[in-house]
């Protein structure tokens, strides 16, 4: 009997308006000589926890655990566009301001998924939305980031968690909502 594995992650969804503003920021990044793989603006989100390859039969158990995370809707605002590491950038992201609420939900998600065998994250949680992955850095990237300083990336209210399936394709990932946990 074969096991169907699903590449899954837990995320906060962003509004279409925020995604549009992040797409405008990506347009500025296109001026850079750095080589990027851009995230399709339609699928930009905030990853709370990457689960990796999960047996499809475990999805109901994961959803039940996520439903036990209690939170209230909270506002998020797109902050500055920056890189994960200025010395060796691998990711360009929009820092998300959320008054620490994302970190609280992240800790709760970690707490309910750890007993199911999902290892706790060893790095600290930074609320952000990835805009591009840097394949080859170039000093022009930092000129573009300077140009993006103070450019608004909008805001919205996070109203719950989504469990998403990620299918990798040559054209980039395709995401499918497996479950939504609304607060």
Tab-separated table of C-alpha atoms in Angstrom:
chain	number	residue	atom	x	y	z
A	1	UNK	CA	0.000	0.000	0.000
A	2	UNK	CA	1.573	3.262	-1.090
A	3	UNK	CA	1.676	6.355	1.068
A	4	UNK	CA	0.816	9.688	-0.505
A	5	UNK	CA	3.125	12.395	0.803
A	6	UNK	CA	2.157	16.054	0.809
A	7	UNK	CA	4.635	18.961	1.085
A	8	UNK	CA	2.857	21.178	3.607
A	9	UNK	CA	3.207	24.375	5.598
A	10	UNK	CA	1.185	26.597	7.940
A	11	UNK	CA	0.711	30.226	6.867
A	12	UNK	CA	-0.980	33.562	7.428
A	13	UNK	CA	-2.741	34.864	4.318
A	14	UNK	CA	-2.214	38.455	3.127
A	15	UNK	CA	-4.747	40.700	1.406
A	16	UNK	CA	-4.730	41.131	-2.380
A	17	UNK	CA	-3.879	44.830	-1.813
A	18	UNK	CA	-0.742	43.928	0.155
A	19	UNK	CA	0.267	41.452	-2.542
A	20	UNK	CA	-0.150	44.164	-5.204
A	21	UNK	CA	2.073	46.549	-3.263
A	22	UNK	CA	4.685	43.836	-2.844
A	23	UNK	CA	4.520	43.193	-6.601
A	24	UNK	CA	5.324	46.894	-7.107
A	25	UNK	CA	8.362	46.442	-4.850
A	26	UNK	CA	9.404	43.450	-6.953
A	27	UNK	CA	9.288	45.694	-10.042
A	28	UNK	CA	11.933	47.924	-8.422
A	29	UNK	CA	14.073	44.851	-7.668
A	30	UNK	CA	13.965	43.932	-11.382
A	31	UNK	CA	16.235	46.959	-11.972
A	32	UNK	CA	19.020	45.208	-10.050
A	33	UNK	CA	21.723	43.199	-11.797
A	34	UNK	CA	21.377	40.537	-9.099
A	35	UNK	CA	19.818	37.256	-10.222
A	36	UNK	CA	16.560	36.380	-8.474
A	37	UNK	CA	13.804	33.834	-8.427
A	38	UNK	CA	10.743	35.962	-7.721
A	39	UNK	CA	7.748	34.714	-5.771
A	40	UNK	CA	4.533	35.006	-7.773
A	41	UNK	CA	2.720	37.918	-6.060
A	42	UNK	CA	-0.520	35.906	-6.020
A	43	UNK	CA	0.999	33.389	-3.592
A	44	UNK	CA	2.968	35.710	-1.283
A	45	UNK	CA	2.161	34.811	2.334
A	46	UNK	CA	3.724	34.651	5.787
A	47	UNK	CA	5.040	31.177	6.592
A	48	UNK	CA	4.388	30.270	10.209
A	49	UNK	CA	5.812	26.735	10.053
A	50	UNK	CA	7.127	24.564	7.240
A	51	UNK	CA	6.144	20.947	7.881
A	52	UNK	CA	7.922	19.287	4.968
A	53	UNK	CA	6.736	15.998	3.467
A	54	UNK	CA	3.762	14.736	5.470
A	55	UNK	CA	1.756	11.542	5.064
A	56	UNK	CA	-1.621	12.636	3.682
A	57	UNK	CA	-3.348	10.474	6.315
A	58	UNK	CA	-1.934	12.768	9.031
A	59	UNK	CA	-3.600	15.931	7.659
A	60	UNK	CA	-6.772	15.597	9.825
A	61	UNK	CA	-4.578	15.211	12.934
A	62	UNK	CA	-2.596	18.352	11.984
A	63	UNK	CA	-5.801	20.317	11.317
A	64	UNK	CA	-7.222	19.249	14.697
A	65	UNK	CA	-4.030	20.440	16.410
A	66	UNK	CA	-4.154	23.792	14.578
A	67	UNK	CA	-7.791	24.240	15.624
A	68	UNK	CA	-6.603	24.169	19.229
A	69	UNK	CA	-4.506	27.314	18.654
A	70	UNK	CA	-6.500	30.139	20.193
A	71	UNK	CA	-5.847	33.665	18.978
A	72	UNK	CA	-7.756	36.749	17.948
A	73	UNK	CA	-7.535	38.496	14.583
A	74	UNK	CA	-4.669	40.982	14.517
A	75	UNK	CA	-3.468	43.731	12.190
A	76	UNK	CA	-0.278	43.401	10.161
A	77	UNK	CA	1.536	46.112	8.233
A	78	UNK	CA	4.156	45.677	5.535
A	79	UNK	CA	7.381	47.236	6.760
A	80	UNK	CA	10.665	47.708	5.009
A	81	UNK	CA	11.902	45.579	2.143
A	82	UNK	CA	15.203	44.032	3.189
A	83	UNK	CA	17.369	40.914	2.940
A	84	UNK	CA	17.822	38.064	5.404
A	85	UNK	CA	21.593	38.668	5.607
A	86	UNK	CA	23.276	41.815	4.195
A	87	UNK	CA	26.672	40.064	3.893
A	88	UNK	CA	25.298	37.040	2.061
A	89	UNK	CA	21.708	37.682	0.975
A	90	UNK	CA	19.637	34.631	0.106
A	91	UNK	CA	16.161	36.108	0.503
A	92	UNK	CA	14.532	39.481	-0.140
A	93	UNK	CA	11.546	39.966	2.106
A	94	UNK	CA	9.046	42.451	3.401
A	95	UNK	CA	9.364	42.728	7.168
A	96	UNK	CA	5.899	42.504	8.706
A	97	UNK	CA	4.981	44.605	11.714
A	98	UNK	CA	2.449	42.841	13.929
A	99	UNK	CA	3.142	43.997	17.524
A	100	UNK	CA	4.564	40.538	18.308
A	101	UNK	CA	1.286	38.725	17.598
A	102	UNK	CA	2.791	36.527	14.854
A	103	UNK	CA	5.472	35.294	17.245
A	104	UNK	CA	2.801	34.399	19.837
A	105	UNK	CA	0.842	32.362	17.265
A	106	UNK	CA	4.079	30.767	16.017
A	107	UNK	CA	4.884	29.615	19.585
A	108	UNK	CA	1.379	28.154	19.934
A	109	UNK	CA	1.688	26.327	16.593
A	110	UNK	CA	5.064	24.929	17.659
A	111	UNK	CA	3.519	23.760	20.957
A	112	UNK	CA	0.610	21.880	19.324
A	113	UNK	CA	2.647	20.332	16.491
A	114	UNK	CA	5.693	19.192	18.515
A	115	UNK	CA	3.736	16.301	20.136
A	116	UNK	CA	2.860	15.128	16.602
A	117	UNK	CA	6.559	14.720	15.829
A	118	UNK	CA	7.250	18.012	14.062
A	119	UNK	CA	10.584	19.304	15.358
A	120	UNK	CA	10.612	22.747	16.926
A	121	UNK	CA	12.281	25.479	14.901
A	122	UNK	CA	15.811	26.222	16.096
A	123	UNK	CA	15.924	29.736	14.617
A	124	UNK	CA	13.890	32.611	15.980
A	125	UNK	CA	10.666	33.518	14.205
A	126	UNK	CA	10.708	36.682	12.103
A	127	UNK	CA	7.353	37.708	10.668
A	128	UNK	CA	8.037	38.353	6.966
A	129	UNK	CA	6.758	37.765	3.450
A	130	UNK	CA	9.338	36.489	0.948
A	131	UNK	CA	9.437	38.449	-2.326
A	132	UNK	CA	12.439	36.792	-4.004
A	133	UNK	CA	15.259	34.332	-3.518
A	134	UNK	CA	18.690	35.650	-4.414
A	135	UNK	CA	20.519	33.350	-6.838
A	136	UNK	CA	23.476	35.708	-7.326
A	137	UNK	CA	23.935	38.905	-5.329
A	138	UNK	CA	25.089	42.200	-6.827
A	139	UNK	CA	25.727	45.614	-5.206
A	140	UNK	CA	22.849	47.036	-7.279
A	141	UNK	CA	20.484	45.044	-5.040
A	142	UNK	CA	21.295	47.380	-2.151
A	143	UNK	CA	20.613	50.468	-4.314
A	144	UNK	CA	17.175	49.015	-5.073
A	145	UNK	CA	16.557	48.319	-1.377
A	146	UNK	CA	17.519	51.942	-0.641
A	147	UNK	CA	15.012	53.087	-3.292
A	148	UNK	CA	12.335	50.973	-1.574
A	149	UNK	CA	12.897	52.556	1.857
A	150	UNK	CA	9.661	54.090	3.037
A	151	UNK	CA	7.620	52.575	0.201
A	152	UNK	CA	4.345	51.339	1.744
A	153	UNK	CA	3.448	47.665	1.495
A	154	UNK	CA	-0.019	48.035	2.955
A	155	UNK	CA	-1.723	46.228	5.756
A	156	UNK	CA	-4.511	43.821	6.525
A	157	UNK	CA	-5.942	41.763	9.346
A	158	UNK	CA	-4.814	38.182	9.895
A	159	UNK	CA	-7.946	36.227	10.756
A	160	UNK	CA	-6.580	32.714	11.110
A	161	UNK	CA	-4.184	30.060	9.915
A	162	UNK	CA	-4.084	28.089	6.684
A	163	UNK	CA	-2.603	24.659	6.156
A	164	UNK	CA	-1.261	24.700	2.614
A	165	UNK	CA	-0.004	22.083	0.213
A	166	UNK	CA	2.983	23.052	-1.934
A	167	UNK	CA	3.597	21.276	-5.222
A	168	UNK	CA	6.937	22.147	-6.788
A	169	UNK	CA	6.875	22.637	-10.559
A	170	UNK	CA	9.444	23.958	-13.063
A	171	UNK	CA	7.444	27.226	-13.139
A	172	UNK	CA	7.496	27.592	-9.367
A	173	UNK	CA	5.415	26.265	-6.493
A	174	UNK	CA	1.670	25.764	-6.751
A	175	UNK	CA	-0.196	26.177	-3.469
A	176	UNK	CA	-3.484	24.611	-2.480
A	177	UNK	CA	-5.377	25.303	0.732
A	178	UNK	CA	-5.880	22.078	2.668
A	179	UNK	CA	-7.606	23.675	5.652
A	180	UNK	CA	-8.377	27.032	7.212
A	181	UNK	CA	-8.594	27.718	10.914
A	182	UNK	CA	-10.448	30.994	11.444
A	183	UNK	CA	-10.415	32.872	14.753
